[in-house]
Coordinates of C-alpha atoms and ligand atoms in Angstrom, one line a residue:
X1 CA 225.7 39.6 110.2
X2 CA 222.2 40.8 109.3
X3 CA 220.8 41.7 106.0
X4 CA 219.9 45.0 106.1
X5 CA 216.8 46.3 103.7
X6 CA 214.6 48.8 103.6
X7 CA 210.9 49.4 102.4
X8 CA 210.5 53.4 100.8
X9 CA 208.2 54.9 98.6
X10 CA 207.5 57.9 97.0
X11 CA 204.2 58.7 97.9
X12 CA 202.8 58.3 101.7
X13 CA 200.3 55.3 102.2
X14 CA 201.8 52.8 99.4
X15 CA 202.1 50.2 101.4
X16 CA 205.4 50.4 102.9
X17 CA 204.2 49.2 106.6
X18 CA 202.0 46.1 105.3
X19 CA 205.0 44.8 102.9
X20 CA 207.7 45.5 105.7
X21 CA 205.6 43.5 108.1
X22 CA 204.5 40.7 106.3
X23 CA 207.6 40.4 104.6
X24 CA 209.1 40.1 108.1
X25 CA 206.4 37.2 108.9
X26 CA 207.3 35.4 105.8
X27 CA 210.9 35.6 106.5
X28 CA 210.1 34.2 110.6
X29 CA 207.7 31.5 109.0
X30 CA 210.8 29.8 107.4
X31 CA 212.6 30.5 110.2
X32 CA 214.3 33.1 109.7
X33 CA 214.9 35.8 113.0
X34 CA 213.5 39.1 111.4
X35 CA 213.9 42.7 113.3
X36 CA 211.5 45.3 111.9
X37 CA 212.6 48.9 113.0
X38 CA 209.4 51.4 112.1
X39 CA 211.7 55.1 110.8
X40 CA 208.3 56.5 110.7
X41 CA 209.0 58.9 114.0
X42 CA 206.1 60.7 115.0
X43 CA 204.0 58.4 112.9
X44 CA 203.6 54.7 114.4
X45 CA 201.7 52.2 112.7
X46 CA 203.2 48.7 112.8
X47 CA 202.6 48.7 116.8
X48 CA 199.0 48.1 115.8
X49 CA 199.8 46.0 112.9
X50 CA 202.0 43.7 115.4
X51 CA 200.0 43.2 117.9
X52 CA 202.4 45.0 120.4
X53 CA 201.0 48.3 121.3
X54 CA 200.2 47.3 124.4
X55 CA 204.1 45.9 125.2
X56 CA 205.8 49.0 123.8
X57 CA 207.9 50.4 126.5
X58 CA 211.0 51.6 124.9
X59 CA 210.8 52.6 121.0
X60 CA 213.7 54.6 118.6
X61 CA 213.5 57.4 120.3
X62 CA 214.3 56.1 123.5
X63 CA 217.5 54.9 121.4
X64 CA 218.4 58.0 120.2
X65 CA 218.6 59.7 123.5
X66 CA 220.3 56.7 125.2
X67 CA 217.4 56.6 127.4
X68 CA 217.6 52.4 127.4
X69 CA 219.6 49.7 126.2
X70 CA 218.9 48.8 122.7
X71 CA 218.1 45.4 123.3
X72 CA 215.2 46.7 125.7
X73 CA 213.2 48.2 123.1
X74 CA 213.3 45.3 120.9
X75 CA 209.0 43.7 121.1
X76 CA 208.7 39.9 120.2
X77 CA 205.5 39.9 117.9
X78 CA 203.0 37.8 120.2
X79 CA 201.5 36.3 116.5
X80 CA 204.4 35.2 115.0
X81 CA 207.5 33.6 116.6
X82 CA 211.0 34.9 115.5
X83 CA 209.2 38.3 114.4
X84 CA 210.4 41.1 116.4
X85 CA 209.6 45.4 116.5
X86 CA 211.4 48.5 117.8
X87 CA 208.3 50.6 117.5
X88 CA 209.0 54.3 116.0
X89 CA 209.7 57.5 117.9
X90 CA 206.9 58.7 119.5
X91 CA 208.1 62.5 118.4
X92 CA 209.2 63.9 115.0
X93 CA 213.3 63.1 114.1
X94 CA 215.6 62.2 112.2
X95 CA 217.4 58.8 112.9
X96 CA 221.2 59.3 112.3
X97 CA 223.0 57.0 110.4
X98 CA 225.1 56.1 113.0
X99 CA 221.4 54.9 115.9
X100 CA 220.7 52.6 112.7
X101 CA 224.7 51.1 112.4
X102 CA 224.8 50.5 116.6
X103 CA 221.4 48.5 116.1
X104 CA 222.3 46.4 113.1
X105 CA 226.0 46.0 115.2
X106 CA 224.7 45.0 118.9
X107 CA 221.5 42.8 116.8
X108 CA 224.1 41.2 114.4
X109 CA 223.8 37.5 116.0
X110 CA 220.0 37.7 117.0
X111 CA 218.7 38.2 114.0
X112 CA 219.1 37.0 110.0
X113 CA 217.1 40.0 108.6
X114 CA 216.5 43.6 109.4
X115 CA 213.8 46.0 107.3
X116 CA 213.5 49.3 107.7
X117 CA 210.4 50.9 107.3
X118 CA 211.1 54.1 106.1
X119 CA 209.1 57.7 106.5
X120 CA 207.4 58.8 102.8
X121 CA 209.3 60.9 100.8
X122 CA 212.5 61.5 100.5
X123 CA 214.7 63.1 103.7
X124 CA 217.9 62.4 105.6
X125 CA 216.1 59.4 107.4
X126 CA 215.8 57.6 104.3
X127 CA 219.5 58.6 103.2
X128 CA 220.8 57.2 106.3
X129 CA 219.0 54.4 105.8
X130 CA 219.9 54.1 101.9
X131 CA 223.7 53.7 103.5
X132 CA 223.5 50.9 105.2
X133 CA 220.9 48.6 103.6
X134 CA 222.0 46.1 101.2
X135 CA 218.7 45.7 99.4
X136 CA 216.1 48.5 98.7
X137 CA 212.3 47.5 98.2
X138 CA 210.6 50.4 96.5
X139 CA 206.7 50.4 96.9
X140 CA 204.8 51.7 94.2
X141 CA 200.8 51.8 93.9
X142 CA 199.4 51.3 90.4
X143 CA 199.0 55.1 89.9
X144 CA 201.4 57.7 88.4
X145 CA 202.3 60.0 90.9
X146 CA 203.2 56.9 93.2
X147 CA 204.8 55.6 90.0
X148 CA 207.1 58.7 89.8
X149 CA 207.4 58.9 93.5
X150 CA 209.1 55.5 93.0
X151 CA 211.8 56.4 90.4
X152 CA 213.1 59.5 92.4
X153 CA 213.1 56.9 95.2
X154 CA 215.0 54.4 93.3
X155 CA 217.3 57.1 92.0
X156 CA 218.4 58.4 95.8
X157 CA 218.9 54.8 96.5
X158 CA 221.7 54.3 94.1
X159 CA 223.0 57.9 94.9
X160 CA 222.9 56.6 98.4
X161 CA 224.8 53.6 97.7
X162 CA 222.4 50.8 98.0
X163 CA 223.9 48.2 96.1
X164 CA 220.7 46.5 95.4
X165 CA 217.3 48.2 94.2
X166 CA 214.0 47.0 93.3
X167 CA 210.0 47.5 93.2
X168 CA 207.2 46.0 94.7
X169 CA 203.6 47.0 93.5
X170 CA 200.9 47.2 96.1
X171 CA 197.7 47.4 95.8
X172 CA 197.3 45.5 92.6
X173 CA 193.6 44.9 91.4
X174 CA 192.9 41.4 90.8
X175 CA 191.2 42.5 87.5
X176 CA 193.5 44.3 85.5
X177 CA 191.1 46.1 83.4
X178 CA 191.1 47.9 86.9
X179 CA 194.7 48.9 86.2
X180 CA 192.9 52.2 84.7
X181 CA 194.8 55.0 83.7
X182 CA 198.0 52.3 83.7
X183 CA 197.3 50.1 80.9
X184 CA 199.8 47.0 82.2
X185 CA 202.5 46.1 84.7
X186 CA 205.3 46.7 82.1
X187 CA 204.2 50.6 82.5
X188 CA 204.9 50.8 86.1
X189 CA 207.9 48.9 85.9
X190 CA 209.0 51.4 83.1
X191 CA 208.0 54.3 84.8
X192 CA 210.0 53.4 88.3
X193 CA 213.0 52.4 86.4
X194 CA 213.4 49.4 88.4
X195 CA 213.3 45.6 88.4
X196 CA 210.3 43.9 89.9
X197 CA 210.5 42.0 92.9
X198 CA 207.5 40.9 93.3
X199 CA 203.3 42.2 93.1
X200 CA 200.8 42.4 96.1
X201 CA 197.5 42.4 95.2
X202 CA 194.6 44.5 96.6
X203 CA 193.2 42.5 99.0
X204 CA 190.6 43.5 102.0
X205 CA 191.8 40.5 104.5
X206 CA 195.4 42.2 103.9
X207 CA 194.0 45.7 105.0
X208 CA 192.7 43.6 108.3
X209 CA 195.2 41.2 109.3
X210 CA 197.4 44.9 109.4
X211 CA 194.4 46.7 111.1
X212 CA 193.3 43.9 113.6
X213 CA 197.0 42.9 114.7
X214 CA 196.9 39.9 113.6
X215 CA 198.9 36.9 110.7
X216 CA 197.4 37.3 107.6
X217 CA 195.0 34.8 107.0
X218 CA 196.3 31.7 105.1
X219 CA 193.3 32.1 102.3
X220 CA 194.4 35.6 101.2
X221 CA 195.5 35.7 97.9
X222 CA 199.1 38.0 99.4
X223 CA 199.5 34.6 101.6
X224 CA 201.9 32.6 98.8
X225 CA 202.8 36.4 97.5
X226 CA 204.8 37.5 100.7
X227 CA 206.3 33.8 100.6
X228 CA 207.4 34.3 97.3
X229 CA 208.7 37.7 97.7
X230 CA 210.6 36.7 100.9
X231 CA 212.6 33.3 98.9
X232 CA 213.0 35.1 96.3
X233 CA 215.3 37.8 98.3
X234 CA 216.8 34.9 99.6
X235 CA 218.7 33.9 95.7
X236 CA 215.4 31.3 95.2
X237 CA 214.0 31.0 91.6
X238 CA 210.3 31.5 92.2
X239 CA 208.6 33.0 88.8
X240 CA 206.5 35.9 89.0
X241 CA 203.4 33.8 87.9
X242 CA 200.9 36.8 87.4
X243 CA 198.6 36.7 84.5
Ligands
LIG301 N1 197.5 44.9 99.5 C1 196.7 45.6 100.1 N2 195.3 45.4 100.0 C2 194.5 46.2 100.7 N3 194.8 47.2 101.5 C3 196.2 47.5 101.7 C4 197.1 46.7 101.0 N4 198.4 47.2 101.3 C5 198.2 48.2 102.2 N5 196.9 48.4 102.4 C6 196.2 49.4 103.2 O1 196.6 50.7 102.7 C7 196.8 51.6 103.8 C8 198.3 52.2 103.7 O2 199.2 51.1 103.8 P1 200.5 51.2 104.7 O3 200.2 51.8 106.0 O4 201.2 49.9 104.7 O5 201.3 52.3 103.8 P2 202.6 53.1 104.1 O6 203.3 53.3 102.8 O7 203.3 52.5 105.2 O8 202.0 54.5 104.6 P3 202.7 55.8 105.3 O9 203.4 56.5 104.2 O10 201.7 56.6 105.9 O11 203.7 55.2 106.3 C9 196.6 50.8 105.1 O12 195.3 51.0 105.5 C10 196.8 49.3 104.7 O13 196.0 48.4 105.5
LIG302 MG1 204.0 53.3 107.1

């Protein structure tokens, strides 16, 4: 059986893509078959960041209609082996909570992890999605409305049933006198109401390994991060080692 977990956020453009697909590289780097289905409908982006725009032939939406066999819309990631896409709808819609519990059902053997990249805000998508995933990331960017954005996340999650919830903060500056107006980490993780997972750091070879298409390059700092963040879902003790 898969493990089922999704990447939300608040706010649009935290993150949620880049930490849903190089958390899914991490986990196929140790080995690990991960499936990354992009909710976003309407609004593709991991395509690009996969390196499979090229190969999409079926995506969600094809799903949803029964227009092919799920299986057929599933895109190995030419980059990374055991990393596999079902790109998002190409039109607006919601995916049901019964599309998402066939996939994880007929996919159950193929692959260890699924994550869910979910649409911004909070809608039925992301409710359906809160049902059946057994670990919520929330994404939270260190300012405040992402920051609040994250605790009504967080809060649906639970409603939802998700037994286990926690935050991820993207876009970290390296200095943290650049934190400005958040004085320290302790006030995002205050302000989300959740337990930390894990930080990304803003980094510009991040921002182009998801722009180019291709693995992020072994010398950026988010390397070891993503690694961490991925063994650490998987029970490992791995402090959080920030200064
Ligand atoms: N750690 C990082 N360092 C630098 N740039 C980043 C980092 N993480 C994400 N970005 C950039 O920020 C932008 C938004 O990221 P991303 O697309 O992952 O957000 P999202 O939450 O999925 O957005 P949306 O709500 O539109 O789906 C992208 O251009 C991405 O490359
Ligand atoms: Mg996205």
């Amino acid at each position: 059986m898969s493990k089922i977990i999704l990447v939300a956020s608040g706010k649009g453009g935290a993150g949620k893509s880049t930490v849903s697909a190089l958390l899914g590289q991490a986990f196929a780097l140790k080995g690990h078959p991960t499936l990354v289905i992009e909710l976003d409908s309407g609004l593709r982006s991991l395509d690009v960041a996969l390196g499979v725009t090229e190969n999409i032939v079926f995506d969600l939406g094809d799903i949803v209609r029964g227009s092919c066999d799920i299986r057929d819309a599933v895109i190995p990631c030419p980059f990374c082996e055991g990393l596999s896409l079902i790109a998002a709808a190409a039109k607006p819609a919601e995916i049901s909570l019964d599309t998402l519990e066939k996939i994880s059902s007929e996919l159950a053997e193929d692959f260890k992890y699924i994550i869910l990249d979910c649409p911004a805000g909070i809608g039925e998508t992301l409710e359906n999605a809160a049902k059946c995933a057994g670990l919520g990331i929330v994404v939270a960017t260190p300012d405040p409305s992402s920051i609040r954005g994250a605790r009504s996340t967080g809060a649906l999650l639970a409603s939802c049933g998700t037994p286990n919830r926690r935050l991820v903060i993207e876009r970290c500056p390296q200095k943290a006198k650049n934190l400005a107006p958040i004085k320290n980490l302790d006030e995002i993780i205050d302000g989300a109401e959740l337990q930390l997972l894990g930080v990304i750091w803003e980094d510009p070879m991040t921002r182009s390994a998801m722009d180019s298409g291709k693995a992020l390059a072994f010398e950026s700092p988010n390397y070891q991060t993503f690694r961490d963040l991925s063994e650490r879902i998987r029970g490992k003790y791995i402090p959080l080692g920030f200064k």
